[in-house]
Amino acid sequence: MKLTFIFAAALFFAGGIAAEAQPAEATFALTNVHVATMTSDKVLPKQTLLVKDGKITALGPMAEIPIPEDSVVVDGGGGVVIPGLHDLHAHVGDPADLPLYLARGVTSVLTLNGGSATLARRSEIESGALAGPRLMVTGPPIIDLESVAGARKLVEEQSQAGFDGIKIYNGVSVQALRELVTQARKRGMISIGHIPRNLTWQEALDAGPDGIAHAEEFLYSPVLEGDEEKIAAAMLEGNVSLVTTLVAYDAIGRQVADLGMMFDRSELRYVPLVTQRGWERSRNTYARRFNAARVPNLRRLLAFQRTLIRDLRAKGVVILVGTDAGGVPFVHPGSSVHDEIANLVAAGLTSYEALRAATADAAKFLGHDESLGTIGVGKDADFVLLRGNPLNDIESIRLVGGVMARGRWFSQECLREMLDGVAAENENERPFFDALAGTGLVNALEGAAKELVVRERTLNELGYQFLYVDDDERSAILTFEAAVHLSPRSWNAWDSLGEALAHAGEHERAAESYRRSLALNPSNQNAALKLRELDL
């Protein structure tokens, strides 16, 4: 029997995990849609798209595609289907970020600066235990690396740990950078990152990494008149792509100009209150570092990046969408991808070029172009149903009517419920933060032990704010102790407590915390390393 819905929910939620409502053996049929396959700038009119077992099994005109009797049918209402979007520069730290990506049609994310927790989350998504975008994860940023032998050892360690790529950061010698890229390529790992500040752009591009993580990177070594052609030539020769992150640089200037305005945005309801606390003026790294007099120059440098991106794209350099969501305040998971695509169009790319930067070209960069990035028979079923045509009007990218990720359909209503759930979870913690601001940390933590709602990950982030931003070791230790009291089976809570105790010089207690973390998670490399350093 065919089950027909109009943008209907084909999923229900049990215990916070999305589960398929249709029979596992059923075929999913999306009818009455136009399809932008992203193999060209044309849109296929009035199509039917069939999915089974996570793969697209048929695509063609509605009159020509028979729908199997056991199908779950969704009427697309004349919407436009595009491949799932990518964010190639994100920092996925909070599990609550995952529905924010899906709700905006972002079905693949490259998260930079990953660790054991990120790898565990990737496994949960791959197993189907957790609904979220496909995650690819780089290891921790590579800093202060001089030797070729050290580079070889580091890549081997990160490969064995299960990371998909390496993140190059700063203080890396020319020789070490070349070896990092060479060793990563040998192991099928992505090499991406900054242009180390100790190197020029020429030296970095000569090493041939797969990607530069920000257009901003070209601001920090001289780019003289006429150098754009040399940059393009070097990137083309080394097959180096540029991940843009214009939205992040834009957000920096905006929060310096008017921080209060940034707090007025509706997207803030999806941001945990503890994160918002870290964005306030007294803790905001950009508001503290810059004053409003710097804003005109920040805007000028943003304009330079837009021009550079336009010129590089015109010369054939691969431009890719990345946002730095989770790394820069007010760059929101998921919706910032829409902002970045619009930024690329404003910079001079066509709508088709900007969309390819988030779909087909992004999938090729990750090595997934055989299965993702375009729509066709045999491809993985990752796609987005929009209520407009983004090739004609790029703002239509924001009009998400449904998302299919890994062959699982999330209707518009389902996506809205996911977003509302994130907002509600954040709001549930408001009494705790009211107590923190009103009667202090000790009373707030006592309340958390009784009736006030506060998540382990919230306490974890709050503890690190106390430790590294507020320079308050006592409050950090109290907060991490509360976390392990509330979540005694959390290896991450014990690991964080160990870090705070070691920072305060309480080495024996720190070692005990790290041992407890390792007992709960024997693969926690950080705890093992810290125990060796403590030598206790």
Coordinates of C-alpha atoms in Angstrom, one line a residue:
M1 CA 0.0 0.0 0.0
K2 CA 1.3 3.5 -0.9
L3 CA 1.4 6.0 1.9
T4 CA 1.2 9.5 0.6
F5 CA 2.2 12.7 2.5
I6 CA 2.6 16.3 1.5
F7 CA 5.8 17.4 3.2
A8 CA 4.7 14.8 5.8
A9 CA 6.8 13.4 8.7
A10 CA 8.3 10.1 7.8
L11 CA 10.2 10.0 11.1
F12 CA 9.3 9.9 14.8
F13 CA 11.5 10.6 17.7
A14 CA 12.1 8.1 20.5
G15 CA 14.6 9.0 23.2
G16 CA 15.9 11.9 21.2
I17 CA 16.9 9.5 18.3
A18 CA 15.3 9.8 14.9
A19 CA 13.7 6.5 13.9
E20 CA 12.2 5.5 10.6
A21 CA 8.4 5.2 10.6
Q22 CA 8.1 3.5 7.2
P23 CA 9.0 -0.2 7.0
A24 CA 12.7 -0.8 6.5
E25 CA 12.0 -2.6 3.2
A26 CA 9.9 0.2 1.8
T27 CA 10.9 2.4 -1.1
F28 CA 10.8 6.2 -0.5
A29 CA 9.3 8.2 -3.4
L30 CA 9.6 12.0 -3.6
T31 CA 7.3 13.2 -6.4
N32 CA 6.4 16.4 -8.1
V33 CA 9.8 18.0 -7.7
H34 CA 12.3 19.8 -9.9
V35 CA 15.9 18.5 -9.5
A36 CA 19.2 20.4 -9.7
T37 CA 21.6 17.5 -10.0
M38 CA 24.6 19.9 -9.8
T39 CA 26.2 18.1 -12.8
S40 CA 25.1 21.2 -14.8
D41 CA 23.3 24.5 -14.2
K42 CA 20.1 23.0 -15.6
V43 CA 17.1 21.9 -13.5
L44 CA 15.2 18.8 -14.5
P45 CA 11.5 19.6 -14.4
K46 CA 8.7 17.6 -12.8
Q47 CA 10.7 14.6 -11.5
T48 CA 10.1 11.6 -9.3
L49 CA 13.0 10.4 -7.2
L50 CA 13.1 6.9 -5.6
V51 CA 15.2 5.8 -2.7
K52 CA 15.8 2.4 -1.2
D53 CA 18.4 1.2 1.3
G54 CA 20.0 4.6 1.4
K55 CA 20.6 4.9 -2.3
I56 CA 18.8 6.7 -5.1
T57 CA 17.4 3.9 -7.3
A58 CA 15.5 5.9 -9.9
L59 CA 15.2 9.5 -11.2
G60 CA 13.1 10.7 -14.1
P61 CA 10.0 12.4 -15.3
M62 CA 6.9 11.7 -13.2
A63 CA 5.1 10.1 -16.0
E64 CA 7.9 7.6 -16.6
I65 CA 8.8 6.4 -13.1
P66 CA 6.5 3.8 -11.7
I67 CA 6.2 3.9 -7.9
P68 CA 6.4 0.5 -6.1
E69 CA 3.3 -0.5 -4.1
D70 CA 5.2 -0.6 -0.8
S71 CA 6.5 3.0 -1.2
V72 CA 6.2 5.8 1.3
V73 CA 5.3 8.7 -1.0
V74 CA 6.0 12.4 -0.3
D75 CA 4.5 15.1 -2.7
G76 CA 7.3 17.7 -3.0
G77 CA 4.8 20.4 -4.0
G78 CA 6.8 21.6 -6.9
G79 CA 9.9 22.3 -4.9
V80 CA 13.5 22.0 -6.1
V81 CA 15.8 19.2 -4.9
I82 CA 19.5 19.8 -4.5
P83 CA 22.3 17.6 -3.1
G84 CA 23.0 17.8 0.6
L85 CA 25.1 20.8 1.6
H86 CA 28.6 20.6 3.0
D87 CA 30.4 22.7 5.6
L88 CA 34.2 22.1 5.2
H89 CA 35.3 24.1 8.2
A90 CA 33.4 23.6 11.4
H91 CA 34.0 22.7 15.0
V92 CA 31.4 20.3 16.2
G93 CA 31.7 20.2 19.9
D94 CA 28.1 20.1 21.2
P95 CA 25.9 17.2 20.2
A96 CA 23.0 19.7 20.0
D97 CA 24.8 21.1 16.9
L98 CA 23.9 18.0 14.9
P99 CA 20.2 18.8 14.4
L100 CA 21.0 22.4 13.6
Y101 CA 23.0 21.2 10.6
L102 CA 20.4 18.7 9.4
A103 CA 17.6 21.3 9.8
R104 CA 19.4 23.6 7.3
G105 CA 20.1 20.9 4.8
V106 CA 23.8 20.4 5.7
T107 CA 24.4 16.7 5.5
S108 CA 28.2 16.5 5.5
V109 CA 30.6 18.4 7.8
L110 CA 34.4 18.5 8.1
T111 CA 35.1 19.3 11.7
L112 CA 38.6 20.6 12.4
N113 CA 40.4 20.1 15.7
G114 CA 38.7 16.9 16.7
G115 CA 39.4 14.5 19.6
S116 CA 38.2 11.3 21.1
A117 CA 34.7 12.7 21.8
T118 CA 34.3 13.8 18.2
L119 CA 35.5 10.4 16.9
A120 CA 33.0 8.7 19.2
R121 CA 30.2 11.0 17.9
R122 CA 31.2 10.1 14.3
S123 CA 30.8 6.5 15.2
E124 CA 27.3 7.0 16.7
I125 CA 26.1 8.8 13.6
E126 CA 27.6 6.1 11.3
S127 CA 25.9 3.4 13.3
G128 CA 22.5 5.2 13.2
A129 CA 22.4 5.6 17.0
L130 CA 22.5 9.4 16.5
A131 CA 20.9 11.5 13.8
G132 CA 23.3 14.0 12.3
P133 CA 25.3 14.9 9.3
R134 CA 28.2 12.8 8.0
L135 CA 31.3 13.8 10.0
M136 CA 34.8 13.8 8.8
V137 CA 37.3 14.7 11.5
T138 CA 40.8 16.1 11.6
G139 CA 43.1 15.7 14.5
P140 CA 44.1 18.5 16.9
P141 CA 45.9 21.5 15.3
I142 CA 49.5 21.0 14.5
I143 CA 51.6 23.7 16.3
D144 CA 55.4 24.2 16.7
L145 CA 56.6 21.4 14.6
E146 CA 60.1 21.7 13.2
S147 CA 61.4 18.2 12.2
V148 CA 60.6 15.9 9.3
A149 CA 60.7 12.9 11.7
G150 CA 58.3 14.6 14.0
A151 CA 55.9 15.3 11.1
R152 CA 56.1 11.7 10.0
K153 CA 55.4 10.5 13.6
L154 CA 52.5 12.9 14.1
V155 CA 50.6 11.9 11.0
E156 CA 51.1 8.2 11.8
E157 CA 49.6 8.8 15.3
Q158 CA 46.6 10.7 14.0
S159 CA 46.0 8.1 11.3
Q160 CA 46.1 5.3 13.8
A161 CA 43.7 7.2 16.1
G162 CA 41.2 7.2 13.2
F163 CA 41.2 10.8 12.1
D164 CA 40.3 11.6 8.5
G165 CA 42.7 14.5 8.1
I166 CA 45.3 16.7 9.7
K167 CA 44.9 20.4 10.6
I168 CA 48.0 22.5 10.0
Y169 CA 48.1 25.6 12.2
N170 CA 51.2 27.5 13.2
G171 CA 54.9 27.3 13.9
V172 CA 55.5 24.6 11.3
S173 CA 58.8 24.6 9.3
V174 CA 58.8 24.4 5.6
Q175 CA 60.4 20.9 5.7
A176 CA 57.9 19.7 8.3
L177 CA 55.0 21.1 6.3
R178 CA 56.0 19.2 3.2
E179 CA 56.4 16.0 5.1
L180 CA 53.0 16.5 6.8
V181 CA 51.3 16.8 3.4
T182 CA 53.3 13.9 1.9
Q183 CA 52.5 11.5 4.8
A184 CA 48.8 12.5 4.9
R185 CA 48.4 11.9 1.2
K186 CA 50.1 8.4 1.6
R187 CA 47.5 7.5 4.2
G188 CA 44.5 8.9 2.3
M189 CA 44.1 11.7 4.8
I190 CA 43.1 15.3 4.0
S191 CA 45.7 18.0 4.7
I192 CA 44.1 21.4 5.5
G193 CA 44.8 24.4 7.6
H194 CA 46.2 27.8 8.0
I195 CA 49.2 29.3 6.4
P196 CA 51.6 29.2 9.4
R197 CA 52.4 32.7 10.4
N198 CA 56.1 31.9 10.3
L199 CA 55.8 31.1 6.5
T200 CA 54.8 33.0 3.4
W201 CA 51.9 32.0 1.3
Q202 CA 54.4 31.0 -1.4
E203 CA 56.1 28.5 1.0
A204 CA 52.7 27.1 2.1
L205 CA 51.3 26.7 -1.4
D206 CA 54.6 25.1 -2.6
A207 CA 54.0 22.3 0.0
G208 CA 50.7 21.5 -1.8
P209 CA 48.2 20.9 1.0
D210 CA 44.7 19.9 -0.1
G211 CA 43.2 23.1 1.3
I212 CA 43.7 26.4 2.9
A213 CA 41.1 26.8 5.6
H214 CA 40.3 30.5 5.3
A215 CA 40.6 33.2 2.6
E216 CA 41.7 35.3 5.6
E217 CA 45.0 33.4 5.6
F218 CA 46.3 35.5 2.7
L219 CA 46.1 38.6 4.8
Y220 CA 49.1 37.6 7.0
S221 CA 51.9 37.5 4.5
P222 CA 52.4 40.2 1.9
V223 CA 50.1 40.0 -1.1
L224 CA 51.4 42.6 -3.5
E225 CA 49.8 44.0 -6.6
G226 CA 49.7 41.3 -9.3
D227 CA 50.2 38.5 -6.7
E228 CA 46.6 37.2 -7.3
E229 CA 47.8 35.6 -10.6
K230 CA 50.8 34.0 -8.8
I231 CA 48.5 32.7 -6.0
A232 CA 46.2 31.2 -8.6
A233 CA 49.0 29.6 -10.5
A234 CA 50.5 28.0 -7.4
M235 CA 47.1 26.7 -6.2
L236 CA 46.3 25.2 -9.6
E237 CA 49.8 23.6 -9.8
G238 CA 49.5 22.1 -6.3
N239 CA 45.8 21.3 -6.6
V240 CA 45.2 23.4 -3.5
S241 CA 41.5 24.4 -2.8
L242 CA 40.4 27.4 -0.8
V243 CA 37.8 27.1 2.0
T244 CA 36.4 30.6 2.3
T245 CA 34.9 31.3 5.8
L246 CA 33.8 34.8 4.8
V247 CA 30.9 34.5 7.2
A248 CA 33.4 34.2 10.1
Y249 CA 35.4 37.2 9.2
D250 CA 32.2 39.2 8.7
A251 CA 30.9 38.1 12.1
I252 CA 34.2 39.3 13.8
G253 CA 33.8 42.8 12.4
R254 CA 30.1 42.9 13.3
Q255 CA 30.5 41.9 16.9
V256 CA 33.3 44.5 17.3
A257 CA 31.1 47.2 15.8
D258 CA 27.9 46.3 17.8
L259 CA 28.0 43.3 20.1
G260 CA 24.5 44.0 21.4
M261 CA 23.1 43.8 17.9
M262 CA 24.5 40.3 17.5
F263 CA 22.8 39.2 20.7
D264 CA 19.4 40.4 19.3
R265 CA 19.4 37.8 16.5
S266 CA 16.8 35.1 16.6
E267 CA 19.3 32.3 15.8
L268 CA 20.6 32.8 19.4
R269 CA 17.8 30.6 20.8
Y270 CA 19.7 27.6 19.5
V271 CA 22.9 28.6 21.2
P272 CA 23.5 27.2 24.7
L273 CA 23.4 29.7 27.5
V274 CA 26.9 28.8 28.6
T275 CA 28.2 29.5 25.1
Q276 CA 26.4 32.9 25.2
R277 CA 28.1 33.6 28.5
G278 CA 31.4 33.1 26.7
W279 CA 30.4 35.6 24.0
E280 CA 29.6 38.4 26.4
R281 CA 31.9 41.4 26.3
S282 CA 34.0 40.6 29.3
R283 CA 34.9 37.2 27.8
N284 CA 34.5 37.8 24.0
T285 CA 38.0 37.6 22.5
Y286 CA 37.2 39.9 19.6
A287 CA 35.4 42.6 21.5
R288 CA 38.3 42.6 24.0
R289 CA 41.0 42.6 21.4
F290 CA 39.6 45.2 19.0
N291 CA 37.8 48.5 19.4
A292 CA 35.3 50.1 17.0
A293 CA 37.9 52.2 15.3
R294 CA 39.3 48.9 13.8
V295 CA 36.0 48.1 12.1
P296 CA 36.6 50.1 8.8
N297 CA 39.8 48.2 8.3
L298 CA 38.2 44.9 9.0
R299 CA 35.5 45.7 6.4
R300 CA 38.2 46.6 3.9
L301 CA 40.0 43.4 4.5
L302 CA 36.8 41.5 4.1
A303 CA 36.3 43.2 0.7
F304 CA 39.8 42.1 -0.3
Q305 CA 39.0 38.5 0.5
R306 CA 35.8 38.7 -1.6
T307 CA 37.8 40.1 -4.6
L308 CA 40.5 37.4 -4.1
I309 CA 37.9 34.6 -4.1
R310 CA 36.3 36.0 -7.2
D311 CA 39.6 36.3 -9.1
L312 CA 40.8 32.8 -8.0
R313 CA 37.5 31.2 -9.1
A314 CA 37.7 33.0 -12.4
K315 CA 41.2 31.4 -12.9
G316 CA 40.0 27.9 -12.1
V317 CA 40.9 27.5 -8.4
V318 CA 38.5 25.3 -6.5
I319 CA 36.5 27.4 -4.1
L320 CA 34.7 25.6 -1.2
V321 CA 32.2 26.5 1.4
G322 CA 33.3 26.5 5.0
T323 CA 32.1 28.7 7.9
D324 CA 34.2 28.2 11.1
A325 CA 30.9 27.5 12.9
G326 CA 31.7 26.6 16.5
G327 CA 35.0 28.4 16.3
V328 CA 33.9 32.1 16.0
P329 CA 31.1 33.6 18.1
F330 CA 27.8 34.2 16.3
V331 CA 28.7 31.8 13.4
H332 CA 25.8 29.4 13.8
P333 CA 25.9 25.7 12.8
G334 CA 23.9 25.1 9.7
S335 CA 22.5 28.5 8.9
S336 CA 26.0 29.9 8.4
V337 CA 26.3 27.7 5.4
H338 CA 23.4 29.5 3.8
D339 CA 25.1 32.8 4.7
E340 CA 28.4 31.7 3.2
I341 CA 26.8 30.6 -0.1
A342 CA 25.1 34.0 -0.3
N343 CA 28.5 35.6 0.5
L344 CA 30.0 33.8 -2.5
V345 CA 27.3 35.1 -4.8
A346 CA 27.9 38.6 -3.5
A347 CA 31.6 38.2 -4.1
G348 CA 30.9 37.5 -7.8
L349 CA 30.4 33.8 -8.2
T350 CA 27.3 32.6 -10.0
S351 CA 24.6 30.8 -8.0
Y352 CA 25.6 27.6 -9.7
E353 CA 29.3 28.1 -8.8
A354 CA 28.4 28.9 -5.2
L355 CA 26.2 25.9 -4.9
R356 CA 28.9 23.6 -6.3
A357 CA 31.2 25.0 -3.7
A358 CA 28.9 23.4 -1.1
T359 CA 27.9 20.3 -3.0
A360 CA 29.7 18.7 -5.9
D361 CA 33.1 20.4 -5.4
A362 CA 32.9 19.9 -1.7
A363 CA 32.2 16.1 -2.1
K364 CA 35.1 15.8 -4.5
F365 CA 37.5 17.5 -2.0
L366 CA 36.5 14.9 0.6
G367 CA 37.0 12.1 -1.9
H368 CA 33.2 11.3 -1.8
D369 CA 32.3 12.4 -5.3
E370 CA 31.4 8.8 -6.4
S371 CA 28.6 8.7 -3.8
L372 CA 27.8 12.3 -2.8
G373 CA 27.6 15.9 -4.1
T374 CA 25.4 15.3 -7.1
I375 CA 22.0 13.7 -7.6
G376 CA 21.8 10.6 -9.8
V377 CA 20.9 6.9 -9.8
G378 CA 23.3 5.0 -7.5
K379 CA 24.3 8.0 -5.4
D380 CA 23.8 8.0 -1.7
A381 CA 20.5 9.6 -0.7
D382 CA 21.6 12.9 0.8
F383 CA 19.5 15.7 -0.6
V384 CA 17.5 18.8 0.3
L385 CA 14.0 19.8 -0.8
L386 CA 13.7 23.6 -1.2
R387 CA 10.6 25.7 -1.7
G388 CA 12.4 27.8 -4.4
N389 CA 15.1 27.5 -7.1
P390 CA 18.4 28.7 -5.7
L391 CA 19.9 28.8 -9.2
N392 CA 17.6 31.7 -9.9
D393 CA 17.4 33.2 -6.4
I394 CA 20.2 32.2 -4.0
E395 CA 18.1 33.2 -1.0
S396 CA 15.9 30.1 -1.7
I397 CA 18.7 28.1 -0.1
R398 CA 17.2 29.0 3.2
L399 CA 13.7 27.7 2.3
V400 CA 14.2 24.1 3.4
G401 CA 11.1 21.9 3.0
G402 CA 12.7 18.6 3.9
V403 CA 16.0 16.8 4.1
M404 CA 17.1 13.3 3.4
A405 CA 20.3 12.2 5.1
R406 CA 21.7 8.7 4.7
G407 CA 18.4 7.6 3.2
R408 CA 16.3 8.9 6.2
W409 CA 13.6 11.5 5.5
F410 CA 13.2 14.5 7.8
S411 CA 10.1 16.5 6.9
Q412 CA 9.8 20.2 7.4
E413 CA 7.7 19.6 10.5
C414 CA 10.2 17.1 11.8
L415 CA 13.0 19.6 11.3
R416 CA 11.1 22.3 13.1
E417 CA 10.5 20.0 16.0
M418 CA 14.3 19.3 16.1
L419 CA 15.0 23.0 16.2
D420 CA 12.4 23.7 18.8
G421 CA 13.8 20.8 20.9
V422 CA 17.3 22.4 20.9
A423 CA 15.8 25.8 21.9
A424 CA 13.8 24.2 24.7
E425 CA 16.8 22.3 26.1
N426 CA 18.8 25.6 26.2
E427 CA 15.9 27.4 27.9
N428 CA 15.6 24.6 30.6
E429 CA 19.0 25.7 31.9
R430 CA 18.1 29.3 32.4
P431 CA 17.2 28.9 36.1
F432 CA 20.8 27.5 36.7
F433 CA 22.4 30.5 35.0
D434 CA 20.0 32.9 36.8
A435 CA 21.3 31.4 40.0
L436 CA 24.9 31.6 38.9
A437 CA 24.5 35.3 38.1
G438 CA 22.4 36.0 41.2
T439 CA 23.6 34.0 44.2
G440 CA 26.9 32.6 42.8
L441 CA 28.5 29.4 41.7
V442 CA 28.3 27.4 44.9
N443 CA 24.5 27.9 45.2
A444 CA 24.0 27.2 41.5
L445 CA 25.9 23.9 41.8
E446 CA 24.0 23.0 44.9
G447 CA 20.8 23.7 43.0
A448 CA 22.0 21.5 40.2
A449 CA 22.5 18.6 42.6
K450 CA 18.8 19.0 43.6
E451 CA 16.4 20.4 41.1
L452 CA 18.1 22.8 38.6
V453 CA 18.6 21.4 35.1
V454 CA 22.1 21.6 33.8
R455 CA 23.8 19.3 31.3
E456 CA 27.2 17.7 31.7
R457 CA 28.5 19.4 28.6
T458 CA 27.3 22.7 30.0
L459 CA 29.3 22.2 33.2
N460 CA 32.3 21.2 31.1
E461 CA 32.2 24.4 29.0
L462 CA 31.6 26.5 32.1
G463 CA 34.5 24.9 33.8
Y464 CA 36.8 25.7 30.9
Q465 CA 35.6 29.3 30.9
F466 CA 36.5 29.6 34.6
L467 CA 39.9 28.0 34.0
Y468 CA 41.1 29.7 30.8
V469 CA 39.0 32.9 30.4
D470 CA 38.2 34.0 33.9
D471 CA 41.5 32.7 35.4
D472 CA 39.6 31.2 38.3
E473 CA 41.1 27.8 39.1
R474 CA 38.9 27.3 42.2
S475 CA 35.7 27.8 40.4
A476 CA 36.8 25.6 37.5
I477 CA 37.6 22.7 39.9
L478 CA 34.3 23.1 41.7
T479 CA 32.5 23.0 38.4
F480 CA 34.3 19.9 37.1
E481 CA 33.8 18.2 40.5
A482 CA 30.0 18.9 40.1
A483 CA 30.2 17.4 36.6
V484 CA 31.7 14.1 37.8
H485 CA 29.3 14.0 40.7
L486 CA 26.3 14.3 38.3
S487 CA 27.9 12.1 35.6
P488 CA 30.3 9.7 37.4
R489 CA 30.4 7.4 34.3
S490 CA 31.6 10.2 32.0
W491 CA 35.2 9.7 31.0
N492 CA 35.2 13.2 29.5
A493 CA 34.1 14.8 32.9
W494 CA 36.9 13.0 34.7
D495 CA 39.4 14.1 32.0
S496 CA 38.4 17.7 32.3
L497 CA 38.7 17.6 36.1
G498 CA 42.2 16.1 35.7
E499 CA 43.1 19.1 33.5
A500 CA 41.9 21.7 36.0
L501 CA 43.6 19.9 38.9
A502 CA 46.9 19.7 37.0
H503 CA 46.6 23.4 36.1
A504 CA 46.3 24.2 39.8
G505 CA 49.3 22.0 40.7
E506 CA 47.3 19.3 42.4
H507 CA 49.2 16.6 40.5
E508 CA 48.2 13.5 42.6
R509 CA 44.5 14.3 42.4
A510 CA 44.9 15.1 38.7
A511 CA 46.5 11.7 38.1
E512 CA 43.7 9.9 39.9
S513 CA 41.1 11.8 37.7
Y514 CA 43.0 10.8 34.5
R515 CA 43.1 7.2 35.7
R516 CA 39.4 7.2 36.2
S517 CA 38.9 8.6 32.8
L518 CA 41.1 5.9 31.2
A519 CA 39.2 3.2 33.1
L520 CA 36.0 4.4 31.6
N521 CA 37.5 5.0 28.1
P522 CA 40.8 3.1 27.5
S523 CA 41.2 4.8 24.1
N524 CA 41.4 8.3 25.7
Q525 CA 44.8 9.3 24.4
N526 CA 44.8 12.6 26.2
A527 CA 44.5 11.0 29.6
A528 CA 47.2 8.5 28.8
L529 CA 49.5 11.4 27.6
K530 CA 48.8 13.5 30.7
L531 CA 49.5 10.6 33.0
R532 CA 52.9 10.1 31.3
E533 CA 53.6 13.8 31.7
L534 CA 52.7 13.8 35.4
D535 CA 54.8 10.6 35.9
L536 CA 52.7 9.5 38.8

